[in-house]
């Protein structure tokens, strides 16, 4: 039976009431201004400093919790997880991605991207009827059931319909946006299998980005600490392959890679440097093997 969520507003802070009983925090209304266009947008965030932060800190991704299942890869993705907020329930709905979620900040605006692939798998879990009874996967695509028909919400070219379902506008915070966030937060918080699925998809993303980096940059034999930075840059999208190639050829490639994109994203680069400070030695013990398609 579907769980019912009611929106609770307290100024710019939003919570949800579950089945007319318990209330839990979702996030705060924030304003985002595009530095290039000056356009202002509004949405939800539960990052550090906002209303949901205390709850988000209870749901942190820690490599040690998943080492038995995923081995070295659980450590490989941890620096990026830290840079992305580290929380399984991290949320923002105010930028061009329209809806991003999880410790890897999976973004809903990319066709066949990390959010879409992850959400398809979530919708095939047994708890789906509790949270999204009107969504399902048919023919490998997310569809919405309405008026006796199935409406395709995403395809190879666009996720616009799904974006609008999750977040109707960027002009303000709508109830539909709060409820979509509430469903994902509640689902993730109450079902460890949902958190494991997030880990699996983040590792899948990391593997794909390292393989892609190897094809473009020749990472065979490169230590995992350097590959970790390459992966983070590509996941974040702050630089292209030409910049990465120059950094890899530098006298000190580790420092050079950490500085890639620092002009526009200084805080992200600083956070990655901090995250790697105590993790680099462990990562550097392994190297990427093209033949194995893995770190050895």
PDB file of N, CA and C in Angstrom, residues 43-112:
ATOM      1  N   UNK A  43      15.028  26.101  -5.306  1.00  0.00           N
ATOM      2  CA  UNK A  43      14.807  24.683  -5.110  1.00  0.00           C
ATOM      3  C   UNK A  43      15.151  24.275  -3.695  1.00  0.00           C
ATOM      4  N   UNK A  44      15.268  22.977  -3.491  1.00  0.00           N
ATOM      5  CA  UNK A  44      15.560  22.409  -2.186  1.00  0.00           C
ATOM      6  C   UNK A  44      17.019  22.000  -2.070  1.00  0.00           C
ATOM      7  N   UNK A  45      17.542  22.087  -0.861  1.00  0.00           N
ATOM      8  CA  UNK A  45      18.874  21.573  -0.559  1.00  0.00           C
ATOM      9  C   UNK A  45      18.891  21.066   0.871  1.00  0.00           C
ATOM     10  N   UNK A  46      19.609  19.976   1.095  1.00  0.00           N
ATOM     11  CA  UNK A  46      19.849  19.544   2.481  1.00  0.00           C
ATOM     12  C   UNK A  46      21.338  19.377   2.717  1.00  0.00           C
ATOM     13  N   UNK A  47      22.132  20.204   2.012  1.00  0.00           N
ATOM     14  CA  UNK A  47      23.582  20.187   2.201  1.00  0.00           C
ATOM     15  C   UNK A  47      23.953  20.822   3.538  1.00  0.00           C
ATOM     16  N   UNK A  48      25.249  20.832   3.830  1.00  0.00           N
ATOM     17  CA  UNK A  48      25.739  21.380   5.096  1.00  0.00           C
ATOM     18  C   UNK A  48      25.260  22.809   5.280  1.00  0.00           C
ATOM     19  N   UNK A  49      24.788  23.068   6.471  1.00  0.00           N
ATOM     20  CA  UNK A  49      24.347  24.413   6.802  1.00  0.00           C
ATOM     21  C   UNK A  49      22.860  24.629   6.624  1.00  0.00           C
ATOM     22  N   UNK A  50      22.189  23.671   6.007  1.00  0.00           N
ATOM     23  CA  UNK A  50      20.759  23.809   5.805  1.00  0.00           C
ATOM     24  C   UNK A  50      19.999  22.853   6.726  1.00  0.00           C
ATOM     25  N   UNK A  51      18.684  22.927   6.661  1.00  0.00           N
ATOM     26  CA  UNK A  51      17.794  22.261   7.613  1.00  0.00           C
ATOM     27  C   UNK A  51      18.010  20.761   7.700  1.00  0.00           C
ATOM     28  N   UNK A  52      18.216  20.116   6.578  1.00  0.00           N
ATOM     29  CA  UNK A  52      18.314  18.670   6.586  1.00  0.00           C
ATOM     30  C   UNK A  52      19.677  18.120   6.935  1.00  0.00           C
ATOM     31  N   UNK A  53      20.620  18.975   7.246  1.00  0.00           N
ATOM     32  CA  UNK A  53      22.002  18.523   7.421  1.00  0.00           C
ATOM     33  C   UNK A  53      22.144  17.474   8.514  1.00  0.00           C
ATOM     34  N   UNK A  54      21.483  17.652   9.651  1.00  0.00           N
ATOM     35  CA  UNK A  54      21.607  16.696  10.751  1.00  0.00           C
ATOM     36  C   UNK A  54      21.140  15.312  10.321  1.00  0.00           C
ATOM     37  N   UNK A  55      20.052  15.258   9.558  1.00  0.00           N
ATOM     38  CA  UNK A  55      19.557  13.977   9.071  1.00  0.00           C
ATOM     39  C   UNK A  55      20.493  13.401   8.025  1.00  0.00           C
ATOM     40  N   UNK A  56      21.001  14.261   7.151  1.00  0.00           N
ATOM     41  CA  UNK A  56      21.910  13.795   6.101  1.00  0.00           C
ATOM     42  C   UNK A  56      23.168  13.174   6.693  1.00  0.00           C
ATOM     43  N   UNK A  57      23.635  13.726   7.799  1.00  0.00           N
ATOM     44  CA  UNK A  57      24.853  13.200   8.429  1.00  0.00           C
ATOM     45  C   UNK A  57      24.649  11.816   9.035  1.00  0.00           C
ATOM     46  N   UNK A  58      23.403  11.441   9.274  1.00  0.00           N
ATOM     47  CA  UNK A  58      23.131  10.105   9.812  1.00  0.00           C
ATOM     48  C   UNK A  58      23.200   9.037   8.725  1.00  0.00           C
ATOM     49  N   UNK A  59      23.242   9.484   7.460  1.00  0.00           N
ATOM     50  CA  UNK A  59      23.210   8.551   6.333  1.00  0.00           C
ATOM     51  C   UNK A  59      24.437   8.736   5.447  1.00  0.00           C
ATOM     52  N   UNK A  60      25.612   8.672   6.041  1.00  0.00           N
ATOM     53  CA  UNK A  60      26.856   8.911   5.299  1.00  0.00           C
ATOM     54  C   UNK A  60      27.363   7.642   4.618  1.00  0.00           C
ATOM     55  N   UNK A  61      27.905   7.835   3.422  1.00  0.00           N
ATOM     56  CA  UNK A  61      28.617   6.742   2.764  1.00  0.00           C
ATOM     57  C   UNK A  61      30.013   6.651   3.359  1.00  0.00           C
ATOM     58  N   UNK A  62      30.368   5.467   3.855  1.00  0.00           N
ATOM     59  CA  UNK A  62      31.709   5.195   4.376  1.00  0.00           C
ATOM     60  C   UNK A  62      32.229   3.945   3.688  1.00  0.00           C
ATOM     61  N   UNK A  63      33.414   4.028   3.132  1.00  0.00           N
ATOM     62  CA  UNK A  63      33.975   2.917   2.356  1.00  0.00           C
ATOM     63  C   UNK A  63      34.021   1.623   3.172  1.00  0.00           C
ATOM     64  N   UNK A  64      34.353   1.742   4.451  1.00  0.00           N
ATOM     65  CA  UNK A  64      34.523   0.554   5.292  1.00  0.00           C
ATOM     66  C   UNK A  64      33.236  -0.259   5.410  1.00  0.00           C
ATOM     67  N   UNK A  65      32.094   0.406   5.245  1.00  0.00           N
ATOM     68  CA  UNK A  65      30.803  -0.287   5.369  1.00  0.00           C
ATOM     69  C   UNK A  65      30.516  -1.191   4.183  1.00  0.00           C
ATOM     70  N   UNK A  66      31.224  -0.981   3.082  1.00  0.00           N
ATOM     71  CA  UNK A  66      30.941  -1.725   1.853  1.00  0.00           C
ATOM     72  C   UNK A  66      32.161  -2.459   1.308  1.00  0.00           C
ATOM     73  N   UNK A  67      33.232  -2.480   2.091  1.00  0.00           N
ATOM     74  CA  UNK A  67      34.465  -3.120   1.645  1.00  0.00           C
ATOM     75  C   UNK A  67      34.289  -4.623   1.436  1.00  0.00           C
ATOM     76  N   UNK A  68      33.510  -5.261   2.297  1.00  0.00           N
ATOM     77  CA  UNK A  68      33.312  -6.702   2.167  1.00  0.00           C
ATOM     78  C   UNK A  68      32.591  -7.066   0.872  1.00  0.00           C
ATOM     79  N   UNK A  69      31.767  -6.151   0.382  1.00  0.00           N
ATOM     80  CA  UNK A  69      31.001  -6.416  -0.836  1.00  0.00           C
ATOM     81  C   UNK A  69      31.761  -5.952  -2.075  1.00  0.00           C
ATOM     82  N   UNK A  70      32.367  -4.764  -2.000  1.00  0.00           N
ATOM     83  CA  UNK A  70      32.944  -4.151  -3.199  1.00  0.00           C
ATOM     84  C   UNK A  70      34.459  -3.961  -3.146  1.00  0.00           C
ATOM     85  N   UNK A  71      35.084  -4.386  -2.086  1.00  0.00           N
ATOM     86  CA  UNK A  71      36.537  -4.346  -2.022  1.00  0.00           C
ATOM     87  C   UNK A  71      37.123  -2.971  -2.261  1.00  0.00           C
ATOM     88  N   UNK A  72      38.167  -2.919  -3.086  1.00  0.00           N
ATOM     89  CA  UNK A  72      38.924  -1.691  -3.323  1.00  0.00           C
ATOM     90  C   UNK A  72      38.054  -0.579  -3.901  1.00  0.00           C
ATOM     91  N   UNK A  73      37.069  -0.931  -4.697  1.00  0.00           N
ATOM     92  CA  UNK A  73      36.246   0.097  -5.330  1.00  0.00           C
ATOM     93  C   UNK A  73      35.475   0.930  -4.305  1.00  0.00           C
ATOM     94  N   UNK A  74      35.164   0.342  -3.158  1.00  0.00           N
ATOM     95  CA  UNK A  74      34.466   1.122  -2.132  1.00  0.00           C
ATOM     96  C   UNK A  74      35.344   2.272  -1.652  1.00  0.00           C
ATOM     97  N   UNK A  75      36.662   2.056  -1.590  1.00  0.00           N
ATOM     98  CA  UNK A  75      37.597   3.120  -1.200  1.00  0.00           C
ATOM     99  C   UNK A  75      37.834   4.093  -2.352  1.00  0.00           C
ATOM    100  N   UNK A  76      37.837   3.575  -3.578  1.00  0.00           N
ATOM    101  CA  UNK A  76      38.120   4.408  -4.750  1.00  0.00           C
ATOM    102  C   UNK A  76      37.086   5.518  -4.915  1.00  0.00           C
ATOM    103  N   UNK A  77      35.827   5.242  -4.611  1.00  0.00           N
ATOM    104  CA  UNK A  77      34.786   6.254  -4.812  1.00  0.00           C
ATOM    105  C   UNK A  77      34.595   7.169  -3.607  1.00  0.00           C
ATOM    106  N   UNK A  78      35.242   6.857  -2.485  1.00  0.00           N
ATOM    107  CA  UNK A  78      34.985   7.630  -1.268  1.00  0.00           C
ATOM    108  C   UNK A  78      35.390   9.101  -1.379  1.00  0.00           C
ATOM    109  N   UNK A  79      36.546   9.456  -1.954  1.00  0.00           N
ATOM    110  CA  UNK A  79      36.870  10.884  -2.068  1.00  0.00           C
ATOM    111  C   UNK A  79      35.824  11.675  -2.858  1.00  0.00           C
ATOM    112  N   UNK A  80      35.334  11.099  -3.945  1.00  0.00           N
ATOM    113  CA  UNK A  80      34.288  11.773  -4.715  1.00  0.00           C
ATOM    114  C   UNK A  80      33.009  11.864  -3.906  1.00  0.00           C
ATOM    115  N   UNK A  81      32.674  10.812  -3.176  1.00  0.00           N
ATOM    116  CA  UNK A  81      31.488  10.845  -2.320  1.00  0.00           C
ATOM    117  C   UNK A  81      31.579  11.997  -1.318  1.00  0.00           C
ATOM    118  N   UNK A  82      32.742  12.174  -0.722  1.00  0.00           N
ATOM    119  CA  UNK A  82      32.950  13.252   0.243  1.00  0.00           C
ATOM    120  C   UNK A  82      32.725  14.608  -0.420  1.00  0.00           C
ATOM    121  N   UNK A  83      33.247  14.767  -1.630  1.00  0.00           N
ATOM    122  CA  UNK A  83      33.101  16.032  -2.352  1.00  0.00           C
ATOM    123  C   UNK A  83      31.656  16.308  -2.751  1.00  0.00           C
ATOM    124  N   UNK A  84      30.872  15.255  -2.908  1.00  0.00           N
ATOM    125  CA  UNK A  84      29.480  15.413  -3.333  1.00  0.00           C
ATOM    126  C   UNK A  84      28.508  15.489  -2.157  1.00  0.00           C
ATOM    127  N   UNK A  85      29.035  15.550  -0.948  1.00  0.00           N
ATOM    128  CA  UNK A  85      28.184  15.671   0.226  1.00  0.00           C
ATOM    129  C   UNK A  85      28.156  14.432   1.095  1.00  0.00           C
ATOM    130  N   UNK A  86      28.538  13.270   0.508  1.00  0.00           N
ATOM    131  CA  UNK A  86      28.757  12.007   1.218  1.00  0.00           C
ATOM    132  C   UNK A  86      27.492  11.353   1.743  1.00  0.00           C
ATOM    133  N   UNK A  87      26.372  12.027   1.684  1.00  0.00           N
ATOM    134  CA  UNK A  87      25.152  11.471   2.268  1.00  0.00           C
ATOM    135  C   UNK A  87      24.323  10.732   1.228  1.00  0.00           C
ATOM    136  N   UNK A  88      23.802   9.578   1.629  1.00  0.00           N
ATOM    137  CA  UNK A  88      22.902   8.820   0.773  1.00  0.00           C
ATOM    138  C   UNK A  88      21.632   9.605   0.444  1.00  0.00           C
ATOM    139  N   UNK A  89      21.286  10.598   1.265  1.00  0.00           N
ATOM    140  CA  UNK A  89      20.056  11.352   1.037  1.00  0.00           C
ATOM    141  C   UNK A  89      20.333  12.801   0.638  1.00  0.00           C
ATOM    142  N   UNK A  90      21.563  13.073   0.186  1.00  0.00           N
ATOM    143  CA  UNK A  90      21.889  14.416  -0.280  1.00  0.00           C
ATOM    144  C   UNK A  90      20.978  14.803  -1.446  1.00  0.00           C
ATOM    145  N   UNK A  91      20.543  16.047  -1.453  1.00  0.00           N
ATOM    146  CA  UNK A  91      19.521  16.479  -2.397  1.00  0.00           C
ATOM    147  C   UNK A  91      19.778  17.900  -2.857  1.00  0.00           C
ATOM    148  N   UNK A  92      19.602  18.156  -4.157  1.00  0.00           N
ATOM    149  CA  UNK A  92      19.401  19.542  -4.594  1.00  0.00           C
ATOM    150  C   UNK A  92      18.519  19.558  -5.828  1.00  0.00           C
ATOM    151  N   UNK A  93      17.648  20.581  -5.876  1.00  0.00           N
ATOM    152  CA  UNK A  93      16.662  20.676  -6.947  1.00  0.00           C
ATOM    153  C   UNK A  93      16.637  22.081  -7.543  1.00  0.00           C
ATOM    154  N   UNK A  94      17.765  22.790  -7.484  1.00  0.00           N
ATOM    155  CA  UNK A  94      17.741  24.203  -7.848  1.00  0.00           C
ATOM    156  C   UNK A  94      18.578  24.556  -9.071  1.00  0.00           C
ATOM    157  N   UNK A  95      19.328  23.605  -9.633  1.00  0.00           N
ATOM    158  CA  UNK A  95      20.155  23.959 -10.784  1.00  0.00           C
ATOM    159  C   UNK A  95      19.635  23.294 -12.051  1.00  0.00           C
ATOM    160  N   UNK A  96      20.412  23.359 -13.131  1.00  0.00           N
ATOM    161  CA  UNK A  96      19.930  22.896 -14.429  1.00  0.00           C
ATOM    162  C   UNK A  96      19.642  21.395 -14.451  1.00  0.00           C
ATOM    163  N   UNK A  97      20.244  20.636 -13.536  1.00  0.00           N
ATOM    164  CA  UNK A  97      19.951  19.201 -13.460  1.00  0.00           C
ATOM    165  C   UNK A  97      18.532  18.954 -12.985  1.00  0.00           C
ATOM    166  N   UNK A  98      17.965  19.953 -12.322  1.00  0.00           N
ATOM    167  CA  UNK A  98      16.571  19.962 -11.842  1.00  0.00           C
ATOM    168  C   UNK A  98      16.324  19.062 -10.639  1.00  0.00           C
ATOM    169  N   UNK A  99      16.986  17.895 -10.604  1.00  0.00           N
ATOM    170  CA  UNK A  99      16.821  17.003  -9.460  1.00  0.00           C
ATOM    171  C   UNK A  99      18.047  16.113  -9.379  1.00  0.00           C
ATOM    172  N   UNK A 100      18.839  16.289  -8.321  1.00  0.00           N
ATOM    173  CA  UNK A 100      19.981  15.402  -8.099  1.00  0.00           C
ATOM    174  C   UNK A 100      19.840  14.785  -6.710  1.00  0.00           C
ATOM    175  N   UNK A 101      20.342  13.552  -6.593  1.00  0.00           N
ATOM    176  CA  UNK A 101      20.109  12.824  -5.346  1.00  0.00           C
ATOM    177  C   UNK A 101      21.246  11.853  -5.078  1.00  0.00           C
ATOM    178  N   UNK A 102      21.528  11.676  -3.771  1.00  0.00           N
ATOM    179  CA  UNK A 102      22.452  10.647  -3.327  1.00  0.00           C
ATOM    180  C   UNK A 102      23.874  11.122  -3.128  1.00  0.00           C
ATOM    181  N   UNK A 103      24.701  10.221  -2.584  1.00  0.00           N
ATOM    182  CA  UNK A 103      26.074  10.611  -2.249  1.00  0.00           C
ATOM    183  C   UNK A 103      26.932  10.818  -3.487  1.00  0.00           C
ATOM    184  N   UNK A 104      26.475  10.353  -4.639  1.00  0.00           N
ATOM    185  CA  UNK A 104      27.169  10.618  -5.894  1.00  0.00           C
ATOM    186  C   UNK A 104      26.532  11.733  -6.687  1.00  0.00           C
ATOM    187  N   UNK A 105      25.497  12.362  -6.105  1.00  0.00           N
ATOM    188  CA  UNK A 105      24.748  13.434  -6.765  1.00  0.00           C
ATOM    189  C   UNK A 105      24.360  13.043  -8.191  1.00  0.00           C
ATOM    190  N   UNK A 106      23.621  11.955  -8.310  1.00  0.00           N
ATOM    191  CA  UNK A 106      23.100  11.511  -9.592  1.00  0.00           C
ATOM    192  C   UNK A 106      22.124  12.557 -10.118  1.00  0.00           C
ATOM    193  N   UNK A 107      22.275  12.924 -11.388  1.00  0.00           N
ATOM    194  CA  UNK A 107      21.543  14.051 -11.959  1.00  0.00           C
ATOM    195  C   UNK A 107      20.511  13.598 -12.974  1.00  0.00           C
ATOM    196  N   UNK A 108      19.272  14.082 -12.815  1.00  0.00           N
ATOM    197  CA  UNK A 108      18.145  13.579 -13.599  1.00  0.00           C
ATOM    198  C   UNK A 108      18.081  14.114 -15.023  1.00  0.00           C
ATOM    199  N   UNK A 109      18.900  15.095 -15.376  1.00  0.00           N
ATOM    200  CA  UNK A 109      18.747  15.737 -16.684  1.00  0.00           C
ATOM    201  C   UNK A 109      19.497  15.034 -17.816  1.00  0.00           C
ATOM    202  N   UNK A 110      20.282  14.025 -17.514  1.00  0.00           N
ATOM    203  CA  UNK A 110      21.100  13.372 -18.540  1.00  0.00           C
ATOM    204  C   UNK A 110      20.421  12.096 -19.031  1.00  0.00           C
ATOM    205  N   UNK A 111      20.066  12.012 -20.320  1.00  0.00           N
ATOM    206  CA  UNK A 111      19.463  10.785 -20.854  1.00  0.00           C
ATOM    207  C   UNK A 111      20.385   9.583 -20.657  1.00  0.00           C
ATOM    208  N   UNK A 112      19.837   8.510 -20.131  1.00  0.00           N
ATOM    209  CA  UNK A 112      20.598   7.294 -19.850  1.00  0.00           C
ATOM    210  C   UNK A 112      21.773   7.548 -18.902  1.00  0.00           C
TER     211      UNK A 112
END
